[in-house]
mmCIF file of C-alpha atoms in Angstrom:
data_model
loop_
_atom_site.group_PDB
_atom_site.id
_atom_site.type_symbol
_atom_site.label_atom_id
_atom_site.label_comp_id
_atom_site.label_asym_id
_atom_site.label_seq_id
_atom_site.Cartn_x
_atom_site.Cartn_y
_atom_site.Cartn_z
ATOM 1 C CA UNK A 21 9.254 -2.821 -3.832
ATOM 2 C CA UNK A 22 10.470 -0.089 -1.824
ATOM 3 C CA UNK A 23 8.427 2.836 -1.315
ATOM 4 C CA UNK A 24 10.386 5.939 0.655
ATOM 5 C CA UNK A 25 8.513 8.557 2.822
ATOM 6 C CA UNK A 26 8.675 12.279 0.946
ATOM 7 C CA UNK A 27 7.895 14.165 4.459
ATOM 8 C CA UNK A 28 9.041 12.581 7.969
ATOM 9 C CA UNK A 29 8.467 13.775 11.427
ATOM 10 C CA UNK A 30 11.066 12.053 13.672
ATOM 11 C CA UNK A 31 9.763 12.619 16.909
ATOM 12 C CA UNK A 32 12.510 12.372 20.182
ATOM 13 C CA UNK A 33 14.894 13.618 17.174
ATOM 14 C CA UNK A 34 16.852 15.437 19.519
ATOM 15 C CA UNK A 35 17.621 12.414 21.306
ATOM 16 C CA UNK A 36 20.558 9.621 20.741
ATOM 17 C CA UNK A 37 18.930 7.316 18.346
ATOM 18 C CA UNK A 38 16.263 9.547 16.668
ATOM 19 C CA UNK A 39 18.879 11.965 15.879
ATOM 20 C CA UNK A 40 20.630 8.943 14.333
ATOM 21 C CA UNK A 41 17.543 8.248 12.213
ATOM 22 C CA UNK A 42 16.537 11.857 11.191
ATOM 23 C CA UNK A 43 20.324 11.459 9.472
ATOM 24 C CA UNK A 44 19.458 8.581 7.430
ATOM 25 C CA UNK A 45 15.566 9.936 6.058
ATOM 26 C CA UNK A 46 17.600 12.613 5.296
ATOM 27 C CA UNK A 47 20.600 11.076 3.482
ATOM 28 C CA UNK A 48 17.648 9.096 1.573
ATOM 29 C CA UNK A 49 16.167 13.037 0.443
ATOM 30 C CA UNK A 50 13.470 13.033 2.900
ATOM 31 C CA UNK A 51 12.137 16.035 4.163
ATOM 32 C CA UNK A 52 12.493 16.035 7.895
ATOM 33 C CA UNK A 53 11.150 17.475 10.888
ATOM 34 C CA UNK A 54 12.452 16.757 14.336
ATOM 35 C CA UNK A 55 9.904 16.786 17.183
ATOM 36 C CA UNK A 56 11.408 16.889 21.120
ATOM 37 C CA UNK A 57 10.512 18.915 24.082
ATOM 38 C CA UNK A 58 14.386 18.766 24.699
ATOM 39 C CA UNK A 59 13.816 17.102 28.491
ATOM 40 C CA UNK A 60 16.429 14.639 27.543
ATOM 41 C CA UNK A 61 17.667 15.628 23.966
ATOM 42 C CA UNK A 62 19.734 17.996 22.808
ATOM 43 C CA UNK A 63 19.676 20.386 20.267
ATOM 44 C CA UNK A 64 22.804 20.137 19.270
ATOM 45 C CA UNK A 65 21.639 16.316 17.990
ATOM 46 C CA UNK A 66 19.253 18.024 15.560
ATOM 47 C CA UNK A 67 20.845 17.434 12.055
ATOM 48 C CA UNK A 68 21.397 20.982 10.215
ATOM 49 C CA UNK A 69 19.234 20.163 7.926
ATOM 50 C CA UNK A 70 15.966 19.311 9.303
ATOM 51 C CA UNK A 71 13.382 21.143 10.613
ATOM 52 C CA UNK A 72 13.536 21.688 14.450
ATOM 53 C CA UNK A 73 10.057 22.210 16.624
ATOM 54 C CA UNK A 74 10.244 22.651 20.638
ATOM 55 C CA UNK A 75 6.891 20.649 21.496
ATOM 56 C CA UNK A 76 5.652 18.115 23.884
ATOM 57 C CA UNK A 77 3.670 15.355 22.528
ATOM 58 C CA UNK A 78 0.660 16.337 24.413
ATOM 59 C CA UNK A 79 0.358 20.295 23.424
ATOM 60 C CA UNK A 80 -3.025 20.791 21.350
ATOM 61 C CA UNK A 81 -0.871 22.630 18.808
ATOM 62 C CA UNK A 82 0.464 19.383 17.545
ATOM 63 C CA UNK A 83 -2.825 18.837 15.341
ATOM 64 C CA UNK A 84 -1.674 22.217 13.506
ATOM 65 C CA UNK A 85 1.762 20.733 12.694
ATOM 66 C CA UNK A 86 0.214 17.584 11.326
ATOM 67 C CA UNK A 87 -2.074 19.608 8.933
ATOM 68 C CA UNK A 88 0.169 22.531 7.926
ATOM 69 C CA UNK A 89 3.095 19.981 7.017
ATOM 70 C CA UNK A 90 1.436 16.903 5.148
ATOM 71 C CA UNK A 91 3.468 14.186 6.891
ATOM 72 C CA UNK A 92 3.329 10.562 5.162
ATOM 73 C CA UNK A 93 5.400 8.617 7.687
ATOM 74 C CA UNK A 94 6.020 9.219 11.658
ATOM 75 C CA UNK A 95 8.855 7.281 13.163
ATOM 76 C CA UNK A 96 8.214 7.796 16.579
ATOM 77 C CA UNK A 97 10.944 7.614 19.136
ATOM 78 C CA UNK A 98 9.910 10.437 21.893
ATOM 79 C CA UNK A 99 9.321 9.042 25.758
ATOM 80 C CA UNK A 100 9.702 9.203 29.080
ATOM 81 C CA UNK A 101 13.110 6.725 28.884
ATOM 82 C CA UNK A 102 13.699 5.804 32.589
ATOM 83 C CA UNK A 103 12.100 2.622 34.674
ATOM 84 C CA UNK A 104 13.112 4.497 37.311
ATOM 85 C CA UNK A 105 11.320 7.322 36.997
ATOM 86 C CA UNK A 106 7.774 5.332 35.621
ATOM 87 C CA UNK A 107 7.975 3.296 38.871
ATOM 88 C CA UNK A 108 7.847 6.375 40.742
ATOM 89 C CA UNK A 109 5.577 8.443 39.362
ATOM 90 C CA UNK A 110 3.460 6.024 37.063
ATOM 91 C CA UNK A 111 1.163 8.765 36.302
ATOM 92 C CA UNK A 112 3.719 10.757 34.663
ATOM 93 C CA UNK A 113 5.380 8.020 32.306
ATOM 94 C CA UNK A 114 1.658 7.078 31.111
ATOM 95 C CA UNK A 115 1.094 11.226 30.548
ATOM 96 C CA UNK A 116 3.834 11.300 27.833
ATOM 97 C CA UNK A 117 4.068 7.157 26.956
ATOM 98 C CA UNK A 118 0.321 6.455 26.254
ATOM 99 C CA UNK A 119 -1.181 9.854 26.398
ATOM 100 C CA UNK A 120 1.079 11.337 23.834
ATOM 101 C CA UNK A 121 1.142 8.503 21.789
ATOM 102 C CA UNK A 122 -2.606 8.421 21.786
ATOM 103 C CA UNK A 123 -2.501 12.357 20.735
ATOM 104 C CA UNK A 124 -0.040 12.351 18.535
ATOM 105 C CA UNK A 125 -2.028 8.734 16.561
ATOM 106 C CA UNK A 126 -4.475 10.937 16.067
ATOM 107 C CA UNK A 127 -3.258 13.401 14.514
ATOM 108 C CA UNK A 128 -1.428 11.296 12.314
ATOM 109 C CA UNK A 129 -5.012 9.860 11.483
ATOM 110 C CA UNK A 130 -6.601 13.590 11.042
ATOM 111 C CA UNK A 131 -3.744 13.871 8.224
ATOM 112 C CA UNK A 132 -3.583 10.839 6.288
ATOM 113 C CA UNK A 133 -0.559 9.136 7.413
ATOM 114 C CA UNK A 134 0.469 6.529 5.284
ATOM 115 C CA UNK A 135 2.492 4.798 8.268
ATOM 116 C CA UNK A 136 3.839 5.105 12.057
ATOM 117 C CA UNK A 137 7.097 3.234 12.983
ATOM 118 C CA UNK A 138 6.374 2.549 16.948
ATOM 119 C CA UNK A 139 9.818 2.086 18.926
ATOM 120 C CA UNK A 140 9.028 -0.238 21.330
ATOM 121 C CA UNK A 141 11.572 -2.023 23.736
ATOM 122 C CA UNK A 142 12.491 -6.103 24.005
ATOM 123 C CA UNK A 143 14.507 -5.495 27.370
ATOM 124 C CA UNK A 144 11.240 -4.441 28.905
ATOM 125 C CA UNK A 145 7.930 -6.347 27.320
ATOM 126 C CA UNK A 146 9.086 -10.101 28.151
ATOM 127 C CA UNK A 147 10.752 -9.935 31.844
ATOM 128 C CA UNK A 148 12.617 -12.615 32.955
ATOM 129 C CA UNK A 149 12.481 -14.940 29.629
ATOM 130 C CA UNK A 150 12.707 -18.731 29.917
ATOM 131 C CA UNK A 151 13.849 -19.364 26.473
ATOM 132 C CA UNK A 152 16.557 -17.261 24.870
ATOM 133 C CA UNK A 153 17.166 -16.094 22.881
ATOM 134 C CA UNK A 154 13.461 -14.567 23.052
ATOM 135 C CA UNK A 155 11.379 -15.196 20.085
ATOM 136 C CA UNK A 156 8.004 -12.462 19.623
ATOM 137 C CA UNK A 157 5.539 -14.667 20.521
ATOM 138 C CA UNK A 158 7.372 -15.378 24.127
ATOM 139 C CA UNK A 159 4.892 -14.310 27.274
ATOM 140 C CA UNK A 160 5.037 -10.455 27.195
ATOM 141 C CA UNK A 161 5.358 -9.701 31.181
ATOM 142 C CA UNK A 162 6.872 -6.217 31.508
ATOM 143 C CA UNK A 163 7.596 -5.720 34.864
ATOM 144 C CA UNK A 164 7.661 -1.853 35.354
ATOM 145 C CA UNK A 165 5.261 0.875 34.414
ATOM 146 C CA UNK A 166 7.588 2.290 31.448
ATOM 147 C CA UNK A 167 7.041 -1.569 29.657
ATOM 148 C CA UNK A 168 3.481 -1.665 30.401
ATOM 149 C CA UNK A 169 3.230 1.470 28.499
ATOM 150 C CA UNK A 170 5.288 0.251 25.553
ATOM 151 C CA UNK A 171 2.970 -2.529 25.540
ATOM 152 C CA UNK A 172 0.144 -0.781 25.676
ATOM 153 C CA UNK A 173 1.128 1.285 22.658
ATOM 154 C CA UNK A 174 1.746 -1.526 20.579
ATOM 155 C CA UNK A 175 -1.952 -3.055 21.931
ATOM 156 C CA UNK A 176 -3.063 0.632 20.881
ATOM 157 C CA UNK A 177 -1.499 0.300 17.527
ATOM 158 C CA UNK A 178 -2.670 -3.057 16.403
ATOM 159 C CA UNK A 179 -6.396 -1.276 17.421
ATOM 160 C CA UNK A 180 -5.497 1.616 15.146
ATOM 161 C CA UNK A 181 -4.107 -0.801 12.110
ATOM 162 C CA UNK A 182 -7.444 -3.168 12.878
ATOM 163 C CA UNK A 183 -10.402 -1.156 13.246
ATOM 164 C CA UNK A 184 -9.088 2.585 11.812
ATOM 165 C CA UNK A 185 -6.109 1.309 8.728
ATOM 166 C CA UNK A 186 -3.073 3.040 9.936
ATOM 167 C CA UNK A 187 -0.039 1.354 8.980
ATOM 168 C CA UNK A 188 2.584 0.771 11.376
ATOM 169 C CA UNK A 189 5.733 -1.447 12.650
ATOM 170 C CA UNK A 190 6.825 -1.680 15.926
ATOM 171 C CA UNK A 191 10.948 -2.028 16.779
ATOM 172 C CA UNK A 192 11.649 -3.965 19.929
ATOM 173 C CA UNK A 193 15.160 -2.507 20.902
ATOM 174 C CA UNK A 194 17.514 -4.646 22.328
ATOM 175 C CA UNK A 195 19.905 -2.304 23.799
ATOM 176 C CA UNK A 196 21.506 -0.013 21.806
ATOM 177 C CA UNK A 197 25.194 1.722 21.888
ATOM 178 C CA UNK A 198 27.165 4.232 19.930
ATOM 179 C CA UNK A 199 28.062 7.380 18.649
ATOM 180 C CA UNK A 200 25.920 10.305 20.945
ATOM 181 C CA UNK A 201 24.780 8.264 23.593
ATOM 182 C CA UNK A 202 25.069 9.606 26.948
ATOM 183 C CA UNK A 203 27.211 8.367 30.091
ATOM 184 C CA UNK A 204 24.658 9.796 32.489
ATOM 185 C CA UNK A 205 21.875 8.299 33.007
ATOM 186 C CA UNK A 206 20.361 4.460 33.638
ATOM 187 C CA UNK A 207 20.736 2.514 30.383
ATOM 188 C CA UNK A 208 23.935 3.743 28.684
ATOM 189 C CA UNK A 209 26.300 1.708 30.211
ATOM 190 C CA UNK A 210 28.554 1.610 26.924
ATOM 191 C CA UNK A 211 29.023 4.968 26.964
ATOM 192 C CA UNK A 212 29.295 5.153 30.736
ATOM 193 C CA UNK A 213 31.917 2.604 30.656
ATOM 194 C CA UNK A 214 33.893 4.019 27.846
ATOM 195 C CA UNK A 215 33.634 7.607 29.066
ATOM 196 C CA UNK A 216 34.950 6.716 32.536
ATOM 197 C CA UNK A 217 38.054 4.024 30.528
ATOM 198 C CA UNK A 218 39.275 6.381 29.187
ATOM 199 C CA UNK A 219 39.381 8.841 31.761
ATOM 200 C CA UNK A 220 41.371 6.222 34.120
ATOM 201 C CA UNK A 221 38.491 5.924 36.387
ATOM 202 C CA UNK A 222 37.250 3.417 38.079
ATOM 203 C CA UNK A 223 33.663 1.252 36.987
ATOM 204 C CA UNK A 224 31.598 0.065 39.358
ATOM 205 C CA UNK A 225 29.850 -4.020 38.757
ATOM 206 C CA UNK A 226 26.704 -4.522 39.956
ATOM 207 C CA UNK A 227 25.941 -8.093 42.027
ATOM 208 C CA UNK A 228 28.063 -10.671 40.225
ATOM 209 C CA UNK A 229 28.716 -9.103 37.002
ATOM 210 C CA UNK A 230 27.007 -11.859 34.960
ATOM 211 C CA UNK A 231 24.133 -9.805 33.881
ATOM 212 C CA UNK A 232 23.684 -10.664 29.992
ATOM 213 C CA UNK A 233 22.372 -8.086 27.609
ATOM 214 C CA UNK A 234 21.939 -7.835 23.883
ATOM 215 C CA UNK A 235 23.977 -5.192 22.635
ATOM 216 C CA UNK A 236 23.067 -3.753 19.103
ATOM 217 C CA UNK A 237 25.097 -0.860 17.600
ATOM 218 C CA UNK A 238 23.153 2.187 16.575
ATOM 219 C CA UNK A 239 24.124 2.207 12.741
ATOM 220 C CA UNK A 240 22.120 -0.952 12.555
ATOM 221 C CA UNK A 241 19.127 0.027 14.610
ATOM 222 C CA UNK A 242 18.896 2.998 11.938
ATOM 223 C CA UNK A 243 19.204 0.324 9.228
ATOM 224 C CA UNK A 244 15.923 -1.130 10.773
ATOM 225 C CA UNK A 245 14.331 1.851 10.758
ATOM 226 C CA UNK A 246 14.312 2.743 7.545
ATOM 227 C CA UNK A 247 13.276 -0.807 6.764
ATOM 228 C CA UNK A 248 10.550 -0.558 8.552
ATOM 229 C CA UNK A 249 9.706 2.507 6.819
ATOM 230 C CA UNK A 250 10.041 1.121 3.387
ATOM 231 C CA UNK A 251 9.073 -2.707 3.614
ATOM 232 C CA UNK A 252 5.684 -3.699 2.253
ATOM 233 C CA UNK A 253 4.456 -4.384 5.924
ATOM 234 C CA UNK A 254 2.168 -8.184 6.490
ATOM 235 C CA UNK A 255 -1.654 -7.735 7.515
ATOM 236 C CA UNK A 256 -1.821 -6.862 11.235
ATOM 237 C CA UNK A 257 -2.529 -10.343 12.644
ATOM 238 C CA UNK A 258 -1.296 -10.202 16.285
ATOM 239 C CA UNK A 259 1.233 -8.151 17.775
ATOM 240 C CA UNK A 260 4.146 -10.106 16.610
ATOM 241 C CA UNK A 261 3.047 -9.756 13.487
ATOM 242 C CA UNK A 262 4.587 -6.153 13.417
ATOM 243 C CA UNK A 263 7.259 -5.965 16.591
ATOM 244 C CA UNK A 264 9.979 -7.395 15.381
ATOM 245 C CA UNK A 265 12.948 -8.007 17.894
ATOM 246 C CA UNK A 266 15.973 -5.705 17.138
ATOM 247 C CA UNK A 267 19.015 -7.385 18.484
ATOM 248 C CA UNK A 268 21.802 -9.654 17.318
ATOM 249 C CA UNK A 269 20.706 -12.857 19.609
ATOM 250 C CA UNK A 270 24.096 -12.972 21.350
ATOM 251 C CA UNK A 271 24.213 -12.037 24.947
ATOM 252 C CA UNK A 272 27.301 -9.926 26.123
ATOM 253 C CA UNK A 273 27.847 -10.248 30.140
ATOM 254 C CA UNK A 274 28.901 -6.848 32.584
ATOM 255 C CA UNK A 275 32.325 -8.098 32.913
ATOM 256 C CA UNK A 276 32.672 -9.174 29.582
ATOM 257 C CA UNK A 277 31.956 -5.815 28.021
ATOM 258 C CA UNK A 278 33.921 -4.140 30.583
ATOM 259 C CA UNK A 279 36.748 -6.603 29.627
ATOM 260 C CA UNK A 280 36.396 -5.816 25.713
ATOM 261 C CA UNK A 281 36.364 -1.663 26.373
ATOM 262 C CA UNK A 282 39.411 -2.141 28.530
ATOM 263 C CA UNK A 283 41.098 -3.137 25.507
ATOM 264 C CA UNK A 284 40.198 -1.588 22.918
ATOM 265 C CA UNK A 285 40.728 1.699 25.029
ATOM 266 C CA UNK A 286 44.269 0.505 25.787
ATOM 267 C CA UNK A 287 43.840 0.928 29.484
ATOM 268 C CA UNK A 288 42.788 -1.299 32.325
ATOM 269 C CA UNK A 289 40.606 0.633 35.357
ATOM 270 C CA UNK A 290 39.480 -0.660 38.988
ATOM 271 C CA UNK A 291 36.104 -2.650 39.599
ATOM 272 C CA UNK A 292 34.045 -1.281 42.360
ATOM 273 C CA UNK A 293 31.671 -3.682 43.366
ATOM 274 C CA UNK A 294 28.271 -3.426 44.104
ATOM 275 C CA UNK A 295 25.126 -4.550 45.596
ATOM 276 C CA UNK A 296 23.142 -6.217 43.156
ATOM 277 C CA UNK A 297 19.945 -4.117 41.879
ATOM 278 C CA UNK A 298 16.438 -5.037 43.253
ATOM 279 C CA UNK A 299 14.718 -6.579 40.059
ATOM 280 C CA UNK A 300 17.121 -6.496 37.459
ATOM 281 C CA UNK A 301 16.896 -8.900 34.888
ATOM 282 C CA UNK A 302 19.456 -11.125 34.621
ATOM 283 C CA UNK A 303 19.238 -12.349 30.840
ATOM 284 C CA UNK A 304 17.996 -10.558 28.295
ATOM 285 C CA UNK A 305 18.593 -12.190 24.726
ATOM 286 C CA UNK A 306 16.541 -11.031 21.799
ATOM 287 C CA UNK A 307 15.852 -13.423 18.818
ATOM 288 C CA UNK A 308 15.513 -11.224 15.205
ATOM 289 C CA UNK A 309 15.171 -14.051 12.943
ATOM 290 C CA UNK A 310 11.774 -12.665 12.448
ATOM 291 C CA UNK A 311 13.144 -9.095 11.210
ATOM 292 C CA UNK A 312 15.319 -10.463 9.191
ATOM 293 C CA UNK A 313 12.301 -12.868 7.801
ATOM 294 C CA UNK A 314 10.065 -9.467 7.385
ATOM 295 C CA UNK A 315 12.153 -6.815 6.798
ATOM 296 C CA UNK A 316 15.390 -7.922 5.311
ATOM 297 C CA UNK A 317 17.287 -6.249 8.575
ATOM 298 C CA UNK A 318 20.608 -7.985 9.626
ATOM 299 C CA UNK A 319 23.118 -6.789 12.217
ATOM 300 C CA UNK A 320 26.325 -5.719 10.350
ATOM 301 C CA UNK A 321 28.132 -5.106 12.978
ATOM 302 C CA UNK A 322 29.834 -7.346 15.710
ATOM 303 C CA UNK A 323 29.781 -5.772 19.181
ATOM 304 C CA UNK A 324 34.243 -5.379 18.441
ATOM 305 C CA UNK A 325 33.339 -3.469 15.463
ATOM 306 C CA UNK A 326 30.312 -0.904 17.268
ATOM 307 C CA UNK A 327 32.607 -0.655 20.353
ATOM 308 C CA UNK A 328 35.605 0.573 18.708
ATOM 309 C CA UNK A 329 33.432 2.977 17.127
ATOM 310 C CA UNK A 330 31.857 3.965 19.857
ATOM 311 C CA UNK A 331 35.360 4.348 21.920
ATOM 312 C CA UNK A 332 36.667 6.515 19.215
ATOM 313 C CA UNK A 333 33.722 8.877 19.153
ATOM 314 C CA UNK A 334 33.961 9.202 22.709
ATOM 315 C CA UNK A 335 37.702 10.257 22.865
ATOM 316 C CA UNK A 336 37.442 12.042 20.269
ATOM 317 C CA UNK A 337 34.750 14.120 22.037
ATOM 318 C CA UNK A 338 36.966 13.882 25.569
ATOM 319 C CA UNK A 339 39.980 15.637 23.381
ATOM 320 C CA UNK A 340 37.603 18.149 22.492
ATOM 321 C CA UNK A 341 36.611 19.077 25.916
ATOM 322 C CA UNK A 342 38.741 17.519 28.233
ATOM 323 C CA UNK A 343 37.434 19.317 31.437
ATOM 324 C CA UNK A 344 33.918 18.276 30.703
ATOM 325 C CA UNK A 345 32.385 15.399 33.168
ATOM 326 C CA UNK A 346 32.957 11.770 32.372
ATOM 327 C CA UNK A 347 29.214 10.628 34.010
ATOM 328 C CA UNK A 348 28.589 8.723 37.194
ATOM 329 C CA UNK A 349 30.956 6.270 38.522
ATOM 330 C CA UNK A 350 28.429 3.590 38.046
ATOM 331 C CA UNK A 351 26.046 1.550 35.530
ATOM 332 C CA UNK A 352 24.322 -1.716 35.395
ATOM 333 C CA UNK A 353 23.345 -2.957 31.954
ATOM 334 C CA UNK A 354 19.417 -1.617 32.473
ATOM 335 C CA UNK A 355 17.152 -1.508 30.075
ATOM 336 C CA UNK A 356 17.034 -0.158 26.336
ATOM 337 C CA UNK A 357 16.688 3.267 25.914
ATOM 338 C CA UNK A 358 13.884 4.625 23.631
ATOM 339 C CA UNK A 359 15.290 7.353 22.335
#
């Protein structure tokens, strides 16, 4: 039986996919409050109808938000997004990815939180995967400081189900497109693609072009969340007992999805090419048999059907500001975003 969450803090709700998600708790009647420090979001995202507050995940004033607003479920989306940025300053994605996390755990603790959705990321826990597409119990072998970090707060989790009874499920995000997303950046290379289509500009291919990726559109990654929410969850017994994979276990290659946004956007552009990128993966395949086993949670969509939503959205947004910036001239299929 499903059970839904009365009060919901969506934190990173400022943000791409938590803004997504802070729709559907509220379409269900939650009450919701957004959480974001706006480094990344924007406000804009915030639905009208939740309750905005400006805070880092580390500011002592979050224990007075958990306790003045009675809070049954956290689905937890706020990080420091970019591999980029953790290998360069390591210290800094572990301040907001595992020192944040740890604060805000605790606070959800302090306040009787029935349960914590974790999003964690499948593009970054099992590296360079020898069997796709990747089941949960593969090797996890993240190979940058941002994925040892969202292993870590799954290891943390598992502690805090174990020892302390808080309930949680962790979503391994394949990578995930639509509505919102933003062409600048590292891992939005739908919306990089698309913006830049339909401006008549050129995209640029990294190495060969043969880089694989499991694309999952956004209405279903919100689908999972509030599954995840809702489901009775199975007794913490290992980590893949509660991250499920959230993809659609079909690999899309650079060319390919450059190929199927030419046209559906009606327009064909030039390929730069480019050297390829130091460490990139070059599959990454996620297996959800076990989310659909756990949760119920299917994809719905094909990647057709998410990209000609996504293209629409983003000319409809270019015809509503057609002087404003399409995004760099370049993107490589990267890693899932958290947010």
């Amino acid at each position: 039986m499903s059970e839904k969450p009365e009060r919901v803090l969506v934190t990173g709700g400022a943000g791409f996919i938590g803004s997504h998600v802070a729709d559907r708790f509220l379409e269900a009647g939650c009450e919701v409050t957004v959480l974001d420090d706006l480094s990344t979001g924007k406000r804009e995202n915030v639905p009208a109808a939740a309750h905005f507050v400006e805070m880092d995940l580390n500011d002592p004033d979050l224990a007075d938000l958990f306790a003045e607003s009675g809070f049954d479920l956290v689905d937890h989306h706020a990080a420091q997004i970019d591999v980029r940025v953790s290998v360069a300053d390591p210290v800094r994605d572990a301040r907001s990815n595992i020192l944040g996390l740890l604060n805000l755990l605790e606070c959800a603790l302090a306040s009787r939180v029935r349960r914590v959705v974790y999003i964690s990321s499948g593009g970054v826990l099992y590296g360079e995967a020898e069997r796709l597409p990747i089941p949960e119990a593969s090797p996890l072998e993240p190979l940058s400081p941002y994925g040892v970090a969202k292993l870590a707060g799954e290891l943390y989790l598992h502690y805090y189900a174990v020892v302390r009874g808080l309930a949680y499920g962790a979503l391994r995000y394949g990578n995930v497109y639509g509505p919102r997303q933003s062409p600048h950046g590292e891992a939005g290379v739908v919306a990089i693609f698309g913006s830049r289509i339909l401006a008549g500009e050129p995209i640029t291919i990294f190495g060969d072009g043969e880089q694989e990726r499991d694309y999952v559109y956004i209405a279903d990654v919100v689908e999972a969340n509030w599954l995840a929410a809702t489901r009775p969850l199975p007794s913490p017994d290992g980590l893949e007992s509660r991250g499920w994979n959230i993809g659609t276990g079909q690999g899309t290659s650079v060319n390919v999805l450059a190929d199927r946004i030419m046209a559906i956007a009606g327009r064909e552009v030039e390929r730069r090419p480019a050297a390829e990128r130091p460490g990139e993966l070059r599959r990454s395949v996620l297996d959800p048999s076990r989310a659909a086993a756990a949760l119920g949670w299917r994809p719905a969509h094909s990647l057709d059907q998410g990209l000609r939503k996504t293209i629409a959205w983003i000319d409809g947004e270019r015809q509503a500001a057609p002087a404003a910036p399409a995004g760099p001239a370049s993107a490589a299929p990267a890693t899932p975003a958290a947010r």
